Tab-separated table of C-alpha atoms in Angstrom:
chain	number	residue	atom	x	y	z
A	1	UNK	CA	0.000	0.000	0.000
A	2	UNK	CA	1.183	3.487	-0.872
A	3	UNK	CA	2.264	5.424	2.234
A	4	UNK	CA	2.104	9.140	1.518
A	5	UNK	CA	3.822	9.921	4.833
A	6	UNK	CA	6.998	8.063	3.801
A	7	UNK	CA	9.178	10.632	2.085
A	8	UNK	CA	11.788	9.442	-0.431
A	9	UNK	CA	15.460	9.723	0.564
A	10	UNK	CA	17.336	9.735	-2.742
A	11	UNK	CA	20.780	10.194	-1.170
A	12	UNK	CA	20.309	7.061	0.934
A	13	UNK	CA	18.200	4.902	-1.399
A	14	UNK	CA	19.976	5.401	-4.731
A	15	UNK	CA	23.435	4.071	-5.461
A	16	UNK	CA	26.157	6.429	-6.655
A	17	UNK	CA	27.076	6.372	-10.339
A	18	UNK	CA	30.739	6.219	-9.287
A	19	UNK	CA	32.573	4.907	-6.238
A	20	UNK	CA	35.213	7.643	-6.291
A	21	UNK	CA	35.654	9.446	-2.944
A	22	UNK	CA	35.212	13.224	-2.634
A	23	UNK	CA	37.314	15.544	-0.463
A	24	UNK	CA	34.708	18.045	0.678
A	25	UNK	CA	30.933	18.180	0.281
A	26	UNK	CA	28.700	20.690	2.026
A	27	UNK	CA	27.401	24.243	1.970
A	28	UNK	CA	28.835	27.746	1.649
A	29	UNK	CA	27.793	31.216	2.817
A	30	UNK	CA	25.264	30.203	5.462
A	31	UNK	CA	24.152	33.361	7.300
A	32	UNK	CA	24.227	32.851	11.067
A	33	UNK	CA	24.607	34.974	14.202
A	34	UNK	CA	27.635	34.042	16.290
A	35	UNK	CA	29.171	35.256	19.561
A	36	UNK	CA	32.850	36.217	19.406
A	37	UNK	CA	34.919	36.489	22.617
A	38	UNK	CA	36.421	39.983	22.714
A	39	UNK	CA	38.441	40.688	25.841
A	40	UNK	CA	37.204	43.863	27.483
A	41	UNK	CA	33.537	43.408	26.503
A	42	UNK	CA	33.428	39.608	27.013
A	43	UNK	CA	31.656	38.864	23.735
A	44	UNK	CA	30.389	40.526	20.554
A	45	UNK	CA	27.483	39.293	18.441
A	46	UNK	CA	28.213	39.332	14.702
A	47	UNK	CA	26.595	37.905	11.596
A	48	UNK	CA	28.863	35.414	9.911
A	49	UNK	CA	28.882	33.653	6.564
A	50	UNK	CA	29.647	30.041	7.419
A	51	UNK	CA	30.876	27.201	5.203
A	52	UNK	CA	30.589	23.612	6.448
A	53	UNK	CA	31.882	20.463	4.784
A	54	UNK	CA	32.483	16.779	5.380
A	55	UNK	CA	34.294	14.327	3.164
A	56	UNK	CA	32.527	11.503	1.336
A	57	UNK	CA	34.833	8.529	1.339
A	58	UNK	CA	32.469	5.552	1.458
A	59	UNK	CA	32.081	3.832	-1.946
A	60	UNK	CA	28.605	3.588	-3.383
A	61	UNK	CA	27.019	6.346	-1.285
A	62	UNK	CA	25.284	8.886	-3.512
A	63	UNK	CA	25.399	11.913	-1.202
A	64	UNK	CA	25.914	13.202	2.325
A	65	UNK	CA	23.166	14.148	4.807
A	66	UNK	CA	23.485	17.866	4.100
A	67	UNK	CA	20.569	19.137	6.201
A	68	UNK	CA	22.115	17.536	9.281
A	69	UNK	CA	25.198	19.723	8.868
A	70	UNK	CA	23.041	22.841	8.850
A	71	UNK	CA	21.126	21.775	11.953
A	72	UNK	CA	24.323	20.906	13.848
A	73	UNK	CA	25.819	24.260	12.903
A	74	UNK	CA	22.733	26.230	13.930
A	75	UNK	CA	22.400	24.382	17.232
A	76	UNK	CA	26.077	24.721	18.163
A	77	UNK	CA	26.175	28.471	17.598
A	78	UNK	CA	22.789	29.304	19.108
A	79	UNK	CA	24.083	29.888	22.640
A	80	UNK	CA	27.831	29.244	22.617
A	81	UNK	CA	30.715	31.572	21.807
A	82	UNK	CA	33.043	30.686	18.931
A	83	UNK	CA	35.791	28.981	20.924
A	84	UNK	CA	38.205	26.073	20.622
A	85	UNK	CA	35.823	23.852	22.596
A	86	UNK	CA	32.812	24.851	20.455
A	87	UNK	CA	34.690	24.218	17.209
A	88	UNK	CA	36.053	20.851	18.379
A	89	UNK	CA	32.642	19.624	19.474
A	90	UNK	CA	30.959	20.850	16.308
A	91	UNK	CA	33.487	19.173	14.010
A	92	UNK	CA	33.006	15.842	15.798
A	93	UNK	CA	29.207	16.166	15.628
A	94	UNK	CA	29.372	16.946	11.910
A	95	UNK	CA	31.264	13.710	11.275
A	96	UNK	CA	28.958	11.707	13.574
A	97	UNK	CA	25.848	13.120	11.836
A	98	UNK	CA	26.842	11.356	8.626
A	99	UNK	CA	26.549	7.900	10.238
A	100	UNK	CA	29.790	6.418	9.010
A	101	UNK	CA	30.090	7.799	5.487
A	102	UNK	CA	32.453	10.633	6.500
A	103	UNK	CA	35.620	10.821	8.571
A	104	UNK	CA	36.643	14.499	8.252
A	105	UNK	CA	34.977	17.896	8.655
A	106	UNK	CA	35.821	21.480	7.837
A	107	UNK	CA	34.337	24.811	8.946
A	108	UNK	CA	34.976	28.350	7.767
A	109	UNK	CA	33.527	31.518	9.285
A	110	UNK	CA	33.986	34.969	7.765
A	111	UNK	CA	32.745	38.125	9.472
A	112	UNK	CA	33.523	41.734	10.306
A	113	UNK	CA	34.500	42.207	13.945
A	114	UNK	CA	33.525	45.701	15.217
A	115	UNK	CA	35.889	47.017	17.898
A	116	UNK	CA	35.652	50.255	19.851
A	117	UNK	CA	38.709	52.438	19.295
A	118	UNK	CA	39.617	55.503	21.389
A	119	UNK	CA	41.120	58.603	19.786
A	120	UNK	CA	44.818	59.263	20.337
A	121	UNK	CA	44.408	62.300	22.613
A	122	UNK	CA	40.810	63.480	22.907
A	123	UNK	CA	37.968	61.667	24.635
A	124	UNK	CA	36.375	60.689	21.326
A	125	UNK	CA	35.736	57.062	20.414
A	126	UNK	CA	34.581	55.263	17.304
A	127	UNK	CA	34.047	51.768	15.962
A	128	UNK	CA	36.259	50.058	13.409
A	129	UNK	CA	35.368	46.795	11.677
A	130	UNK	CA	38.075	44.222	10.940
A	131	UNK	CA	37.717	41.424	8.393
A	132	UNK	CA	38.176	38.041	10.104
A	133	UNK	CA	38.211	34.467	8.859
A	134	UNK	CA	38.246	31.381	11.116
A	135	UNK	CA	38.901	27.933	9.627
A	136	UNK	CA	38.687	24.726	11.666
A	137	UNK	CA	39.451	21.281	10.248
A	138	UNK	CA	39.234	17.746	11.649
A	139	UNK	CA	41.070	15.172	9.531
A	140	UNK	CA	42.429	11.762	10.536
A	141	UNK	CA	41.602	12.612	14.123
A	142	UNK	CA	43.752	15.760	14.103
A	143	UNK	CA	42.170	19.181	14.566
A	144	UNK	CA	43.684	22.420	13.302
A	145	UNK	CA	42.526	26.030	13.639
A	146	UNK	CA	43.521	28.812	11.257
A	147	UNK	CA	42.811	32.518	11.581
A	148	UNK	CA	42.865	35.186	8.876
A	149	UNK	CA	42.995	38.906	9.737
A	150	UNK	CA	42.962	42.061	7.625
A	151	UNK	CA	44.496	44.998	9.487
A	152	UNK	CA	44.636	48.477	7.916
A	153	UNK	CA	47.289	50.990	8.931
A	154	UNK	CA	48.977	54.168	7.709
A	155	UNK	CA	52.451	54.251	6.180
A	156	UNK	CA	54.638	57.252	5.333
A	157	UNK	CA	57.483	56.708	2.867
A	158	UNK	CA	60.973	57.288	4.369
A	159	UNK	CA	62.405	58.277	0.978
A	160	UNK	CA	59.653	60.818	0.378
A	161	UNK	CA	60.137	62.184	3.900
A	162	UNK	CA	63.880	62.653	3.314
A	163	UNK	CA	63.296	64.391	-0.028
A	164	UNK	CA	60.713	66.667	1.589
A	165	UNK	CA	63.150	67.590	4.353
A	166	UNK	CA	65.784	68.435	1.756
A	167	UNK	CA	63.390	70.782	-0.053
A	168	UNK	CA	62.508	72.424	3.256
A	169	UNK	CA	66.193	72.892	4.088
A	170	UNK	CA	66.844	74.380	0.637
A	171	UNK	CA	63.933	76.837	0.909
A	172	UNK	CA	64.949	77.754	4.455
A	173	UNK	CA	68.511	78.440	3.283
A	174	UNK	CA	67.207	80.649	0.452
A	175	UNK	CA	64.765	82.520	2.703
A	176	UNK	CA	67.121	83.109	5.638
A	177	UNK	CA	70.467	83.938	4.028
A	178	UNK	CA	71.877	85.862	6.978
A	179	UNK	CA	74.199	84.113	9.427
A	180	UNK	CA	71.912	84.742	12.393
A	181	UNK	CA	68.211	83.901	12.189
A	182	UNK	CA	65.581	85.519	14.381
A	183	UNK	CA	63.865	82.660	16.207
A	184	UNK	CA	60.372	84.153	16.168
A	185	UNK	CA	60.685	84.991	12.454
A	186	UNK	CA	61.726	81.396	11.744
A	187	UNK	CA	58.787	79.999	13.726
A	188	UNK	CA	56.353	82.341	11.938
A	189	UNK	CA	57.764	81.283	8.560
A	190	UNK	CA	57.531	77.568	9.350
A	191	UNK	CA	53.889	77.988	10.407
A	192	UNK	CA	53.003	80.016	7.292
A	193	UNK	CA	52.037	78.611	3.897
A	194	UNK	CA	55.572	79.429	2.726
A	195	UNK	CA	56.826	76.853	5.231
A	196	UNK	CA	54.787	74.103	3.543
A	197	UNK	CA	57.437	73.384	0.972
A	198	UNK	CA	56.813	69.659	0.514
A	199	UNK	CA	54.960	66.842	2.264
A	200	UNK	CA	55.984	63.167	2.219
A	201	UNK	CA	53.477	60.819	0.643
A	202	UNK	CA	51.499	58.501	2.895
A	203	UNK	CA	49.013	55.787	2.082
A	204	UNK	CA	46.481	53.489	3.637
A	205	UNK	CA	48.164	50.125	3.944
A	206	UNK	CA	47.064	46.601	4.825
A	207	UNK	CA	48.472	43.559	6.566
A	208	UNK	CA	46.754	40.320	5.527
A	209	UNK	CA	47.755	37.759	8.147
A	210	UNK	CA	47.023	34.017	8.194
A	211	UNK	CA	47.885	32.026	11.298
A	212	UNK	CA	47.794	28.334	12.189
A	213	UNK	CA	47.799	27.684	15.933
A	214	UNK	CA	49.225	24.965	18.108
A	215	UNK	CA	46.801	22.226	19.170
A	216	UNK	CA	44.024	23.298	21.549
A	217	UNK	CA	44.853	27.014	21.267
A	218	UNK	CA	42.291	29.591	20.196
A	219	UNK	CA	43.204	33.277	20.527
A	220	UNK	CA	41.267	36.292	21.715
A	221	UNK	CA	40.833	37.826	18.261
A	222	UNK	CA	40.315	41.382	19.533
A	223	UNK	CA	43.497	41.269	21.619
A	224	UNK	CA	45.399	39.819	18.675
A	225	UNK	CA	44.264	42.635	16.368
A	226	UNK	CA	45.307	45.274	18.908
A	227	UNK	CA	48.665	43.541	19.339
A	228	UNK	CA	49.450	43.649	15.620
A	229	UNK	CA	48.337	47.275	15.411
A	230	UNK	CA	50.755	48.141	18.218
A	231	UNK	CA	53.544	46.191	16.476
A	232	UNK	CA	53.157	48.144	13.233
A	233	UNK	CA	52.703	51.387	15.167
A	234	UNK	CA	50.420	53.488	12.953
A	235	UNK	CA	46.841	52.148	13.163
A	236	UNK	CA	44.136	54.004	11.263
A	237	UNK	CA	41.782	56.111	13.368
A	238	UNK	CA	38.015	56.500	13.749
A	239	UNK	CA	36.656	59.680	15.398
A	240	UNK	CA	39.288	62.442	15.535
A	241	UNK	CA	39.553	66.046	16.666
A	242	UNK	CA	42.339	68.401	15.648
A	243	UNK	CA	44.601	67.309	18.486
A	244	UNK	CA	44.121	63.671	17.425
A	245	UNK	CA	44.960	64.445	13.810
A	246	UNK	CA	48.109	66.261	14.895
A	247	UNK	CA	49.088	63.319	17.123
A	248	UNK	CA	48.501	60.986	14.157
A	249	UNK	CA	50.825	63.082	11.966
A	250	UNK	CA	53.469	62.906	14.714
A	251	UNK	CA	53.005	59.139	15.017
A	252	UNK	CA	53.576	58.687	11.285
A	253	UNK	CA	56.705	60.864	11.377
A	254	UNK	CA	58.070	58.697	14.186
A	255	UNK	CA	57.309	55.496	12.247
A	256	UNK	CA	58.432	56.116	8.674
A	257	UNK	CA	58.351	52.792	6.851
A	258	UNK	CA	58.757	51.031	3.558
A	259	UNK	CA	56.638	47.928	3.105
A	260	UNK	CA	59.808	45.963	4.010
A	261	UNK	CA	59.968	47.736	7.377
A	262	UNK	CA	56.349	46.918	8.193
A	263	UNK	CA	56.858	43.301	7.096
A	264	UNK	CA	59.924	42.847	9.301
A	265	UNK	CA	58.091	44.291	12.317
A	266	UNK	CA	55.265	41.860	11.692
A	267	UNK	CA	57.523	38.874	11.095
A	268	UNK	CA	59.525	39.517	14.283
A	269	UNK	CA	56.285	39.616	16.271
A	270	UNK	CA	55.021	36.387	14.688
A	271	UNK	CA	58.302	34.576	15.322
A	272	UNK	CA	57.945	35.571	18.984
A	273	UNK	CA	54.501	33.950	19.377
A	274	UNK	CA	54.887	30.366	20.678
A	275	UNK	CA	51.187	29.589	20.114
A	276	UNK	CA	51.574	30.166	16.348
A	277	UNK	CA	52.499	26.950	14.560
A	278	UNK	CA	52.662	28.445	11.070
A	279	UNK	CA	51.974	31.787	9.426
A	280	UNK	CA	51.799	33.544	6.099
A	281	UNK	CA	51.236	37.235	5.475
A	282	UNK	CA	51.071	39.900	2.826
A	283	UNK	CA	51.877	43.556	3.472
A	284	UNK	CA	50.381	45.937	0.917
A	285	UNK	CA	51.101	49.664	0.714
A	286	UNK	CA	48.532	51.192	-1.627
A	287	UNK	CA	50.775	53.868	-3.079
A	288	UNK	CA	49.698	57.479	-3.409
A	289	UNK	CA	52.751	58.220	-5.587
A	290	UNK	CA	52.271	55.322	-8.019
A	291	UNK	CA	49.278	53.695	-9.635
A	292	UNK	CA	50.562	50.350	-8.344
A	293	UNK	CA	51.091	48.910	-4.870
A	294	UNK	CA	54.256	48.035	-2.939
A	295	UNK	CA	53.973	44.511	-1.529
A	296	UNK	CA	55.823	41.998	0.662
A	297	UNK	CA	54.769	38.332	0.929
A	298	UNK	CA	56.313	36.031	3.502
A	299	UNK	CA	55.584	32.842	5.430
A	300	UNK	CA	57.123	30.631	8.088
A	301	UNK	CA	57.190	27.449	6.036
A	302	UNK	CA	57.392	27.385	2.265
């Protein structure tokens, strides 16, 4: 007798046309809310785009149980923060949900992490969003966690600064030809438009950092972002008043850098982090002088 309540399950009831295994099968860009641990404010709720996959390595099986992956993902992130424990448990549940046809799982979360940022001198504050990617993989019983960060900063060219100083010295020598210079006259001249002889070129720059952590380690992402900003030394600002803008100009003058300088600062910091198992990064200075970018690419292991 026909049973209209019995729904067909094609993935389970039909044989595969080929017995070849597949590395990853699943879904991409699932929109989900997730709680991110963030140091001083305990946790931040963000909307993430999540990818979830399992392998299909059992011959003859037509397809995975895809809806089970979605339900496991939604349930795991409903009330828990995105932590090492949450990721480990979720990966194991994803494999178990497939009832023996899978042995590995992979998760990827991409989101913007909004962090409050104080001004350099004034009492102003603003919010800056940082692009973050978290990848967790369970394969052959071994779990790994990777983190991708995009950190913007400001860079002022040392060569351009030196050339600007030379032009200023030349104009100063032409303007004040006498052996003795009146101090107040010199200060007035420097503060006038005539004193703006040349300015070094600066540009918004980016550090794209990818980290693989030692087993069972999961970082505080907000603290890690602030650490790398401090390492480079010239983080971009949010809300600013005139005193903040002046302090920012001073900060750039104290941290003149080629892309090589920024890359070496970053690499030294990464080499000094025992929890980082592997890393790769790209430093990109989006030139204001040229129509092309100055770039450094480096990694721990080739």
